Each structure stands twice: as C-alpha cells, then as structure tokens.
Amino acid sequence: MSLYQLVLPVLALLSPSLAINSGSDFIGGINATTATLPYGSFLASISDTYPLSLRFLGVPYATPPLYDLRFRAPVALDTNSSTNQIFNVTTYPEPCVQGTTGSGDAGGAGSEDCLKVNIYTPANVTNMSKLPVLVYIHGVTNCYVYGNPANWPFDHWIQQSPNVVIVSIYYRLDAFGFLSHPSFTSLAADFHSVRSETSLGDLNAGFLDQITALRWIKSYITFFGGDPDKVTINGESAGGSSVELHLVAETSVSEGGEGALFAQAIAQSVYRTPLPTPKQQQPLFEFFASSAGCGTGDLASQMTCLRNASVSALARAQDNSTSSNFTGHYDACHPVVDGTLLTDYPTRLLDQGNFRHVPLIVGATTNETLSGGTNITSALDTYFPSLSNATLSGFLQEYPSSAFPNEDLRFQTATGDAELRCARTIIGSASSKFTNKTFTYRYNTANPTNSDTSLVSHAAENWMMFLGTNTGFNGTTTFTAQNSTEKAFASELIAYWLSFVRSGDPNAFKLSRSPEWSEYSASDRQRIILTQGLDLASDGTAFMSGSTSEVEGKTETGRCEFIASKVGEEQA
C-alpha cells in the first residue's frame, strides 16, 4: 500500500447526501459543485461575493512528500483508489512550510502535506467546456522561501471573465524544496514515477513539484472544464523566475514524453536569482544540517537524521541559515543548475535560443529593487556572490552619478535593473526573435498602502490585481478595501491578462477604454505603461484609462545588454 493510500482516508469526507452522477465527469451548474475524476470526486465551494465562480481548494496533485519522501522529487498520485470517495475541497489548505521573511519573524507555519492546487472555474462549466487555463505560480520578495496561494485569490477574475479556468500551485519552499548537495540526484524524465529510496536526495525538488502539478493539469484539467492544450503559465517575482525556468528547462525531462505542458507564458518581475551549482550550495547544506542537529556522520546518516527531524527543528534550521549566522556566499535555498533539467543559466540559454518559443508577456514595475542600503557594489556583491571586482566597477561606470538626479535613484536603478527589470529586455528580446507575439510592460502605479507612494515598488501590481493583498508573516496576508478607481484599474489589468490567456493577444478581449498594447521587438521596443486612470463619474460608472505606450530607451537597452553579458558571474 502506498503512502498516498494511507493518507487518502484521512483526507476524504464521505457525504451520503451528495449524489454522484456516474454519467458525467463534471456536474455543471450553480447547485451542482462536484468534479468527478476517474479516481474520486471533489466537492467545491461557491462564494457569496462572486457567484459566477466555483472554488476547488487544495486538490492533491502528488503524493504527500512525508517521511522517506522528504527532500526527494515528488511522486505521482496513486490513482487506483476507489472512485466512490468524495473529497471536501471547500476551504484553503495549509500552505507549504514557510521560511522567515527576513524581518525578524520566525517561519515554520504550514504543512509538508501541501502538494495541492486551487482550481477556480465558472459555475456553469462542464467537462466539455474546453476553456483556456491560467496556471499561477506564486512568488514572494525573498526568493523561494515563503508564500501562500490563498493570498492571491482568483474568484473575482472568474467573476469578471467566466470563460477561463484558473489553477494556482502549492510547491515546497526553502530547504524543504531546494536543499542541495553535490551528491543529490539530478533526475531523468521518469522522476514522477520514482517510489523507492533511489537517492540521498533530489535536486530542485520544489521546481519538480511545479512540473508535477503541470503534468497533473495536463491529465485532469478537462474534468474541471479546462483545455490541457491551452495552458498559460504565469508568476510574479519567484513565480516569474519559475516561469523563466520553465521556458528554459530541458523538455525531455520536464515533459517526460507527455507533450508540451504549457502553450503561453506571463512573467512578472522576474527574480533574476543566481542559480548556483550544488557544490556552491554545499556550505549552506552543512550549516543547515548542523543547525538541525544532524551535522555529524556521513551524508547518508545526515539525511536519515534530517528525514526523522521534526518540522519545527527544520524550520528553525532554515531560518538560521538565512540569518547573519551563516557567513557563506550562497545563503538561500535556490534552484540550482543540475545539468539535466536546468542545464545552464537562463540568460545564456535564452541568448542561444534554447527555450520554448511561445507567446509571451514579460514586464516589471517602475522602481523595483530587492536591495537596501546605499552602496551599489556591496548590494550587488550580496545578491550575485560571484561578481568580480572588475564587473562591480563596470556597474559604477554603466550607472554614473552624472546620469541621475540623486544617489537614491542611481542605487535603485543599478540594483533593480540587475536583479529584476532587465529580465524584461533579456527575455523579451530573445522571445521576439522567434514569435511575433511578445509583449512587454512597465507597471507604473504605486501600492497605496506603502509608506512611500512615490515609488512603484516590487509586487505593486499584486495589490491591485488581488483585492488589495499585502503579504505578512507565515503565509498570512491583509486585504485592504479598494476604491472604485482602483477596482476599475484592476479590471483593466485582469482583462489584458485573461485576453492573452484566451487568445495569445492582450488586445483581443481588453476593455474598450484600454489602449492597444503594441508588440515588442528588437527593432521596435514598444511597451505599455500600465497606469491607473481617472474616475469620471461620481456614481462609479465611467472611467478613463491611464495606460499609455512608450519605447524602451537606448540607455536602458544598453545597460541590460551589459548586465546580460555578465551571465557567467551573475549565474542568472
């Protein structure tokens, strides 16, 4: 009996009052909220606020990565279980175990049994609907360390546009998802069927979770009204980084012979995180193991100890590893270049054309950076630990004081370009060589709850697109009410995004007040500036879009070319 079969009865909630229609894979309609898959049925909820949207919250896509499966690649579900079981998926599940935000808080909330998806569908969908699918990969401002899909709900997206299916993915974070060691395995295409102790650990387990979720979606989204051949992946920050990694990942491994897992991509504020080698991550592994009380003996003994350790002990160890107590260069559990799935740095693979040539939206916010302080070279050295002194000096020449009105803007631009914004130029330029459906943007409206509303900081669009969300500690968030103008701008953004999901073009189903979004190319670097507009009527019925177009400046393009040329040192 598999581990999943052992856990299954605990998860299942048998409801004698709910009839299962064996003649249909999906019971459509507002009063019939059960999706029936070949291996079980899932009971959804419907929101009083958004009655056009159904929510299936916490649908498992892989075996819980517990006990001997900890730190290993995800294992596909055992779908041979009885089909008469009903799973109550009407409330948000616990997120994956959280790491610290770095603001003095302790991580540790969440569960290891977290390999699940939330699925949002129109209330009247059927298994014959074949609606386009948006798959959202959550991100945070601190690499792959924390985040909870419940903080970015999609009920209101479906309410606005009840002609898509939306899926958000939970994946393992921090040390639980990205612990690395040179002796860990880089898995081949059959990783999803691995069921035995084949290795001491597997590299990039959290990223393999995302791939496993996409494979599950490929197999089962039809039962929720979606079309597996019309999947768009989308993510912001670490989620945007994940989208970039899916674009460049080796297809023979990620697809496993099942065909393309997605047909389009939206990458928001791509976190240009360095992808170290497993060898470069080894000092972090040793510090983590020691912090968890597992630092003695050979690697096999250490891994046995780590698999037997409590979640709280591991959570304290991963928090300790991201603090000043660890003095190594690579101080976070990143994805790594494993040589099999991720064969090189994304910037280099993009430049070589070794990526999926699919319709693409990519963009960034106006003022974002992930660094603090005033010293450009110190900040960049912390972010990209392998930069040489010569390259750091080169940055100061590319961003001279004379080019900026003040040093704050100089610091913000130099660090923000390297860490985030130049992904827009790097990915957009590569994409436009192979597809005439490449669109870029600059998001230009501040989060109104920030202390400094003159800056359009990292993740500002999340506040607008997700009901005023501001993430907090341990997977929590605070939703702030939006006024009519903000809601109108949010609807503009959602319309652009879902128009692209439906057609590969953000213009096809945009709001009538919204301007045309021009395509981007190396010869015509047009992009849209997404900006909040004006409320033209006191009753909230008429609005003017604030969005306009601009051309990426030659200075910006040149700086991004300089940054891209340092790929070997940045490892991004």
XYZ file of C-alpha atoms in Angstrom:
572
model
C 0.000 0.000 0.000
C 1.390 3.390 -0.981
C 1.796 6.322 1.339
C -0.931 8.156 -0.564
C -3.368 5.285 0.032
C -2.594 5.517 3.728
C -3.284 9.240 3.794
C -6.290 9.158 1.477
C -8.922 8.043 4.008
C -7.921 10.888 6.314
C -8.415 13.429 3.536
C -11.669 12.005 2.221
C -15.001 13.232 3.530
C -17.809 10.883 2.567
C -21.090 12.747 2.056
C -24.132 10.446 1.827
C -26.342 13.377 0.854
C -24.380 14.167 -2.300
C -25.275 12.121 -5.350
C -22.532 11.301 -7.836
C -23.605 11.365 -11.459
C -21.694 8.475 -12.971
C -22.777 9.536 -16.430
C -20.837 12.793 -16.351
C -17.297 13.660 -15.391
C -18.430 17.081 -14.199
C -21.777 18.155 -12.792
C -22.078 21.697 -14.084
C -24.338 24.386 -12.688
C -24.520 26.582 -9.649
C -26.098 23.965 -7.379
C -24.027 21.043 -8.516
C -20.459 21.592 -7.424
C -18.763 18.228 -7.733
C -15.995 17.414 -10.171
C -15.729 13.680 -10.740
C -12.338 12.328 -11.762
C -11.509 8.694 -12.527
C -10.099 8.247 -9.025
C -12.501 10.311 -6.902
C -14.862 13.250 -6.701
C -14.149 16.737 -5.392
C -16.711 18.908 -3.670
C -16.281 22.643 -4.408
C -17.490 25.789 -2.702
C -19.060 28.873 -4.205
C -18.516 32.401 -2.973
C -21.430 34.587 -1.924
C -19.478 37.582 -3.211
C -18.555 36.026 -6.564
C -21.426 33.688 -7.503
C -20.112 33.004 -11.006
C -17.022 31.283 -9.608
C -16.524 27.810 -8.158
C -13.513 27.038 -5.952
C -11.830 23.659 -5.558
C -9.299 24.427 -2.838
C -6.474 22.035 -2.066
C -6.851 19.322 -4.710
C -3.823 16.970 -4.342
C -1.607 16.558 -7.398
C 1.146 14.366 -5.882
C 1.795 12.010 -3.006
C 2.429 13.939 0.235
C 6.245 14.299 0.480
C 6.451 12.903 4.011
C 8.852 10.583 5.819
C 11.213 8.958 3.277
C 9.900 11.253 0.532
C 11.176 14.372 2.311
C 13.862 16.163 0.213
C 13.043 13.921 -2.753
C 11.344 14.518 -6.068
C 7.550 14.402 -5.934
C 5.864 11.083 -6.561
C 2.762 10.949 -8.733
C -0.569 10.200 -7.108
C -1.696 6.622 -6.816
C -4.921 6.941 -8.785
C -6.005 3.334 -8.301
C -8.068 4.235 -5.232
C -11.826 3.782 -5.074
C -13.853 6.210 -7.183
C -16.679 6.432 -4.647
C -14.749 8.743 -2.336
C -15.639 12.411 -2.102
C -13.027 14.962 -1.125
C -14.209 18.124 0.560
C -12.042 20.820 -1.019
C -14.062 23.818 0.093
C -11.501 25.613 2.270
C -7.950 26.730 1.621
C -5.370 24.133 2.675
C -2.357 24.880 4.796
C 0.481 26.323 2.733
C 3.807 24.591 2.335
C 6.137 25.102 5.306
C 7.133 28.757 5.364
C 10.548 30.317 5.846
C 11.221 33.627 7.524
C 10.562 36.841 5.614
C 13.845 38.139 6.961
C 12.127 40.797 9.053
C 12.885 39.219 12.396
C 9.997 36.761 12.259
C 10.252 33.015 12.693
C 8.972 30.845 9.874
C 7.604 27.357 10.322
C 3.868 27.674 9.715
C 2.299 25.357 7.167
C 2.442 21.676 6.368
C 4.599 19.256 4.427
C 1.410 17.713 3.047
C 0.975 20.621 0.676
C 1.378 19.393 -2.905
C -2.015 20.664 -3.974
C -3.673 23.083 -6.357
C -6.536 25.535 -6.042
C -8.830 25.490 -9.066
C -11.254 28.296 -9.928
C -13.870 27.632 -12.594
C -17.032 29.274 -13.913
C -20.067 27.953 -12.066
C -21.718 26.586 -15.220
C -18.670 24.801 -16.635
C -18.832 21.202 -17.853
C -16.239 18.646 -18.821
C -16.962 19.563 -22.441
C -16.197 23.278 -21.997
C -12.511 23.116 -23.005
C -11.799 26.573 -21.597
C -8.298 28.094 -21.731
C -6.349 27.650 -18.495
C -4.219 30.075 -16.490
C -1.753 28.387 -14.112
C -0.383 30.739 -11.453
C 2.934 30.107 -9.714
C 3.150 32.237 -6.605
C 6.191 34.242 -5.666
C 7.451 36.336 -2.809
C 10.021 39.057 -2.418
C 12.525 36.692 -0.791
C 13.385 34.044 -3.367
C 11.705 30.663 -2.929
C 11.402 30.960 0.850
C 7.745 31.663 1.637
C 4.350 32.265 0.037
C 0.747 31.067 0.220
C -1.568 30.860 -2.835
C -4.528 31.803 -0.621
C -3.073 35.308 -0.542
C -3.680 35.684 -4.287
C -7.293 34.548 -4.888
C -8.900 34.379 -8.321
C -12.663 34.321 -7.626
C -13.004 37.906 -8.870
C -11.055 37.103 -12.055
C -13.583 34.386 -12.913
C -16.455 36.682 -11.934
C -15.177 39.268 -14.428
C -14.387 36.757 -17.170
C -16.275 33.442 -16.690
C -14.659 31.836 -19.724
C -11.368 30.568 -18.291
C -10.189 28.081 -15.683
C -7.501 29.225 -13.232
C -5.179 26.984 -11.214
C -2.709 28.096 -8.532
C 0.076 25.777 -7.398
C 1.480 24.983 -3.973
C 5.107 23.835 -4.119
C 7.747 23.114 -1.489
C 9.750 26.113 -0.325
C 13.102 26.965 1.230
C 15.074 23.936 2.489
C 12.079 21.616 2.082
C 12.028 22.332 -1.659
C 15.531 23.433 -2.575
C 18.042 21.767 -0.266
C 21.085 20.921 -2.401
C 24.222 18.832 -2.155
C 26.636 17.614 -4.876
C 25.696 14.002 -4.054
C 21.991 14.579 -4.642
C 20.448 13.179 -7.817
C 19.547 15.143 -10.913
C 16.586 13.153 -12.131
C 15.675 11.969 -15.595
C 12.298 12.081 -17.307
C 10.721 9.312 -15.222
C 11.164 11.143 -11.904
C 7.406 11.365 -11.363
C 7.127 7.582 -11.050
C 10.001 7.102 -8.607
C 8.714 5.326 -5.493
C 11.741 3.916 -3.735
C 14.743 5.277 -1.928
C 16.745 5.832 -5.092
C 18.930 8.646 -3.800
C 20.041 10.511 -0.726
C 18.089 13.493 -2.048
C 16.993 15.112 -5.288
C 17.979 18.497 -6.650
C 15.346 21.146 -7.376
C 12.552 19.225 -5.658
C 10.373 22.352 -5.355
C 10.687 23.067 -9.070
C 9.907 19.422 -9.820
C 6.747 19.951 -7.745
C 5.678 22.645 -10.203
C 6.363 20.341 -13.152
C 4.376 17.545 -11.493
C 1.469 19.950 -10.993
C 1.605 20.882 -14.688
C 1.604 17.181 -15.586
C -1.426 16.624 -13.341
C -3.159 19.571 -15.015
C -2.344 18.080 -18.412
C -4.061 14.838 -17.367
C -7.034 16.089 -15.352
C -7.961 19.708 -16.050
C -10.546 18.534 -18.594
C -12.640 17.283 -15.674
C -12.769 20.851 -14.389
C -13.724 22.319 -17.763
C -10.222 23.253 -18.931
C -8.335 22.601 -22.140
C -4.938 20.949 -21.457
C -3.639 22.224 -24.785
C -4.374 25.881 -23.944
C -2.401 26.404 -20.742
C -0.713 29.713 -19.906
C 1.766 29.751 -17.016
C 2.023 32.967 -15.000
C 4.026 34.076 -11.990
C 5.443 37.125 -10.210
C 8.846 37.519 -8.501
C 9.984 33.972 -7.629
C 6.935 32.920 -9.637
C 8.244 34.968 -12.569
C 11.628 33.324 -12.067
C 9.849 29.962 -12.142
C 8.179 30.878 -15.430
C 11.594 31.732 -16.872
C 12.961 28.377 -15.648
C 10.053 26.515 -17.246
C 10.837 28.295 -20.510
C 14.463 27.119 -20.494
C 14.102 23.727 -18.751
C 15.130 20.665 -20.730
C 11.871 19.448 -22.273
C 12.819 15.762 -22.382
C 12.923 15.880 -18.587
C 10.090 18.262 -17.745
C 7.577 16.853 -20.233
C 8.540 13.214 -19.800
C 7.122 12.280 -23.197
C 3.721 13.769 -22.369
C 3.945 16.713 -24.755
C 4.042 20.431 -24.070
C 2.841 21.329 -20.588
C 2.040 24.933 -21.489
C 1.418 26.970 -24.623
C 1.976 30.558 -23.405
C 3.705 32.411 -20.574
C 3.381 35.576 -18.475
C 6.442 36.521 -16.417
C 6.039 39.384 -13.945
C 9.033 40.999 -12.226
C 11.297 38.042 -12.927
C 13.557 37.458 -9.946
C 16.977 37.020 -11.569
C 18.102 34.747 -8.793
C 21.561 33.229 -9.191
C 21.475 29.529 -9.992
C 24.478 28.182 -8.106
C 25.954 24.754 -8.612
C 25.221 22.072 -5.998
C 28.865 22.399 -4.976
C 28.384 26.099 -4.262
C 25.351 25.229 -2.135
C 27.212 22.616 -0.074
C 28.314 25.022 2.703
C 24.691 26.057 3.166
C 23.662 22.382 3.352
C 26.285 21.697 6.015
C 25.235 24.726 8.060
C 21.558 23.739 7.764
C 22.214 20.134 8.775
C 24.279 21.227 11.753
C 21.604 23.735 12.809
C 19.024 20.934 12.728
C 21.199 18.696 14.928
C 22.163 16.465 12.001
C 25.680 17.628 11.248
C 27.634 14.505 12.174
C 28.348 11.273 10.302
C 28.407 10.649 6.573
C 25.851 12.152 4.195
C 23.566 9.117 4.396
C 23.453 9.422 8.186
C 22.808 13.156 7.963
C 19.918 12.648 5.527
C 18.385 9.943 7.740
C 18.603 12.365 10.642
C 17.037 15.189 8.615
C 14.192 12.941 7.485
C 13.485 11.994 11.082
C 13.721 15.574 12.381
C 10.610 17.490 13.353
C 9.245 20.208 11.082
C 9.915 22.747 13.828
C 13.595 21.736 14.027
C 13.970 22.053 10.259
C 12.101 25.370 10.233
C 14.443 26.795 12.864
C 17.434 25.498 10.895
C 16.331 27.104 7.634
C 15.599 30.404 9.398
C 19.047 30.252 10.985
C 20.593 29.588 7.572
C 19.163 32.800 6.104
C 20.371 34.922 9.019
C 23.721 36.556 9.599
C 24.782 33.422 11.477
C 25.637 31.843 8.112
C 28.517 33.692 6.513
C 28.733 31.801 3.219
C 28.078 33.444 -0.121
C 25.001 31.474 -1.204
C 22.751 31.975 1.812
C 19.367 30.860 0.480
C 17.998 27.604 -0.904
C 17.829 28.450 -4.608
C 17.146 26.320 -7.648
C 20.477 25.040 -8.941
C 21.994 24.198 -12.313
C 21.661 20.427 -12.093
C 22.948 19.556 -15.569
C 19.877 17.557 -16.517
C 16.747 19.663 -16.104
C 18.396 23.073 -15.787
C 21.483 22.724 -17.948
C 22.797 26.303 -17.908
C 21.975 29.809 -16.715
C 18.672 31.133 -18.120
C 20.199 34.256 -19.709
C 22.664 32.128 -21.681
C 20.020 29.631 -22.798
C 17.767 32.483 -23.901
C 20.587 34.062 -25.894
C 21.258 30.713 -27.600
C 17.580 30.267 -28.470
C 17.325 27.195 -26.253
C 13.894 27.861 -24.791
C 10.223 27.305 -25.603
C 9.132 29.713 -28.309
C 5.637 30.575 -27.082
C 3.557 33.777 -26.948
C 4.835 35.826 -24.021
C 4.144 38.779 -21.749
C 7.038 39.964 -19.591
C 7.398 43.114 -17.519
C 8.457 44.854 -14.336
C 7.452 47.719 -12.067
C 8.951 51.182 -12.401
C 11.045 51.399 -9.231
C 11.560 47.862 -8.038
C 14.715 46.565 -6.424
C 15.313 43.805 -3.892
C 18.297 45.507 -2.249
C 18.510 48.056 0.512
C 21.197 50.472 1.536
C 23.216 52.984 -0.463
C 26.289 51.085 -1.672
C 25.729 49.703 -5.172
C 28.713 47.371 -5.302
C 28.048 45.972 -1.822
C 24.400 45.289 -2.661
C 25.235 43.620 -5.982
C 28.006 41.557 -4.391
C 25.499 40.276 -1.821
C 22.905 39.456 -4.472
C 25.337 37.985 -7.050
C 28.127 36.471 -4.912
C 30.371 35.560 -7.860
C 30.701 39.039 -9.387
C 34.327 40.069 -9.855
C 35.720 43.378 -8.668
C 36.178 44.383 -12.297
C 32.489 43.758 -13.040
C 31.412 45.649 -9.928
C 33.497 48.583 -11.113
C 31.863 48.204 -14.514
C 28.458 48.665 -12.934
C 29.528 52.008 -11.497
C 30.618 53.087 -14.964
C 27.325 51.937 -16.537
C 25.393 53.834 -13.861
C 27.415 57.031 -13.268
C 26.247 59.589 -10.731
C 26.038 62.174 -13.505
C 23.150 60.240 -15.101
C 20.841 60.523 -12.094
C 19.287 63.394 -10.162
C 20.202 61.760 -6.840
C 22.057 58.770 -5.423
C 18.874 57.035 -4.249
C 17.613 56.754 -7.823
C 21.044 55.646 -9.004
C 21.127 52.837 -6.413
C 17.568 51.795 -7.159
C 18.193 51.678 -10.917
C 21.533 49.853 -10.827
C 20.364 47.164 -8.420
C 16.806 46.930 -9.757
C 17.962 46.509 -13.358
C 20.336 43.675 -12.489
C 18.006 41.894 -10.081
C 14.665 42.291 -11.852
C 13.966 44.805 -14.567
C 16.453 43.709 -17.222
C 14.727 40.335 -17.386
C 12.099 42.225 -19.376
C 14.657 43.168 -22.052
C 16.594 39.903 -21.936
C 13.562 37.614 -22.198
C 11.588 39.932 -24.457
C 14.458 40.323 -26.932
C 15.031 36.574 -27.136
C 11.335 35.790 -27.446
C 10.673 38.342 -30.180
C 13.257 36.650 -32.421
C 11.058 33.563 -32.616
C 7.455 34.715 -32.122
C 5.576 37.802 -33.206
C 3.517 37.593 -30.027
C 5.856 39.145 -27.472
C 4.516 41.908 -25.244
C 6.317 43.865 -22.524
C 5.125 46.331 -19.899
C 6.156 48.784 -17.214
C 3.759 48.765 -14.274
C 3.510 52.330 -13.011
C 1.019 52.625 -10.131
C 2.183 52.532 -6.533
C 0.689 50.332 -3.847
C -1.323 52.986 -1.950
C -0.728 51.287 1.399
C 3.068 51.605 1.146
C 4.791 54.213 3.275
C 6.265 55.868 0.177
C 3.641 56.107 -2.547
C 6.041 57.918 -4.869
C 7.733 54.578 -5.630
C 6.198 51.782 -7.694
C 7.891 49.024 -5.759
C 8.221 45.279 -6.244
C 4.841 43.464 -6.259
C 2.837 46.697 -6.534
C 0.606 45.108 -9.187
C -0.308 42.286 -6.812
C -2.053 44.757 -4.521
C -4.115 45.965 -7.461
C -4.871 42.621 -9.099
C -5.638 40.655 -5.930
C -8.106 42.668 -3.871
C -5.565 44.810 -2.030
C -3.378 41.994 -0.713
C -0.239 42.672 1.354
C 1.540 39.512 2.450
C 2.713 39.112 6.020
C 4.492 36.518 8.133
C 3.974 32.760 7.863
C 1.642 32.732 4.888
C -0.701 35.432 6.160
C -1.946 38.470 4.279
C -4.024 41.597 4.842
C -6.626 42.634 2.296
C -7.299 46.377 2.091
C -10.524 47.664 0.556
C -10.131 49.258 -2.865
C -11.972 52.343 -4.071
C -13.890 52.492 -7.342
C -10.959 53.859 -9.339
C -8.640 51.141 -8.097
C -11.223 48.470 -8.864
C -11.613 49.872 -12.361
C -7.852 49.722 -12.932
C -7.756 46.178 -11.560
C -10.429 45.154 -14.049
C -8.308 46.653 -16.858
C -5.289 44.605 -15.815
C -7.304 41.400 -15.415
C -8.874 41.934 -18.847
C -5.456 42.277 -20.505
C -4.141 39.175 -18.729
C -7.151 36.987 -19.492
C -7.376 38.252 -23.071
C -3.844 36.925 -23.529
C -4.800 33.625 -21.867
C -7.779 33.256 -24.204
C -6.172 34.365 -27.460
C -2.414 34.937 -27.122
C -3.089 38.652 -27.552
C -3.816 41.079 -24.681
C -5.831 43.244 -27.088
C -8.405 40.725 -28.301
C -10.662 40.945 -25.232
C -9.353 44.063 -23.494
C -11.748 46.635 -22.051
C -12.930 49.147 -24.630
C -11.375 52.045 -22.700
C -7.949 50.401 -22.630
C -5.330 51.340 -25.240
C -3.826 48.930 -27.727
C -0.825 47.042 -26.379
C 1.821 47.014 -29.118
C 4.106 44.053 -29.710
C 7.760 44.224 -28.704
C 10.732 43.519 -30.937
C 14.437 44.298 -31.049
C 13.779 46.772 -33.869
C 10.725 48.396 -32.251
C 10.897 48.139 -28.468
C 7.331 49.278 -27.785
C 5.798 48.544 -24.411
C 2.744 49.578 -22.466
C 2.862 51.659 -19.276
C 0.142 50.206 -17.061
C -1.125 53.167 -15.049
C -4.237 53.811 -13.005
C -6.723 56.123 -14.705
C -9.408 58.550 -13.594
C -12.910 58.140 -12.179
C -15.066 60.271 -14.465
C -18.383 59.811 -12.710
C -19.361 60.211 -9.086
C -21.532 57.106 -9.310
C -18.540 54.989 -10.339
C -19.840 54.122 -13.789
C -17.337 55.837 -16.072
C -13.564 55.671 -16.072
C -10.672 56.785 -18.236
C -7.654 54.531 -18.679
C -4.325 55.970 -17.587
C -2.255 53.460 -19.547
C -0.110 54.681 -22.437
C 2.742 53.414 -24.609
C 6.461 54.139 -24.636
C 9.613 52.940 -26.349
C 12.327 51.294 -24.282
C 15.193 53.803 -24.248
C 18.567 53.063 -25.801
C 20.305 53.712 -22.488
C 18.130 51.093 -20.778
C 18.700 48.605 -23.590
C 22.450 49.154 -23.439
C 22.574 48.703 -19.671
C 20.608 45.474 -19.936
C 22.969 44.215 -22.630
C 25.856 44.920 -20.241
C 24.055 43.026 -17.468
C 23.293 40.094 -19.764
C 26.946 39.917 -20.775
C 27.878 39.125 -17.161
C 25.779 35.952 -17.083
C 28.724 33.733 -16.142
C 29.334 35.725 -12.964
C 25.708 36.515 -12.156
C 24.667 32.888 -12.755
C 21.195 34.180 -13.633
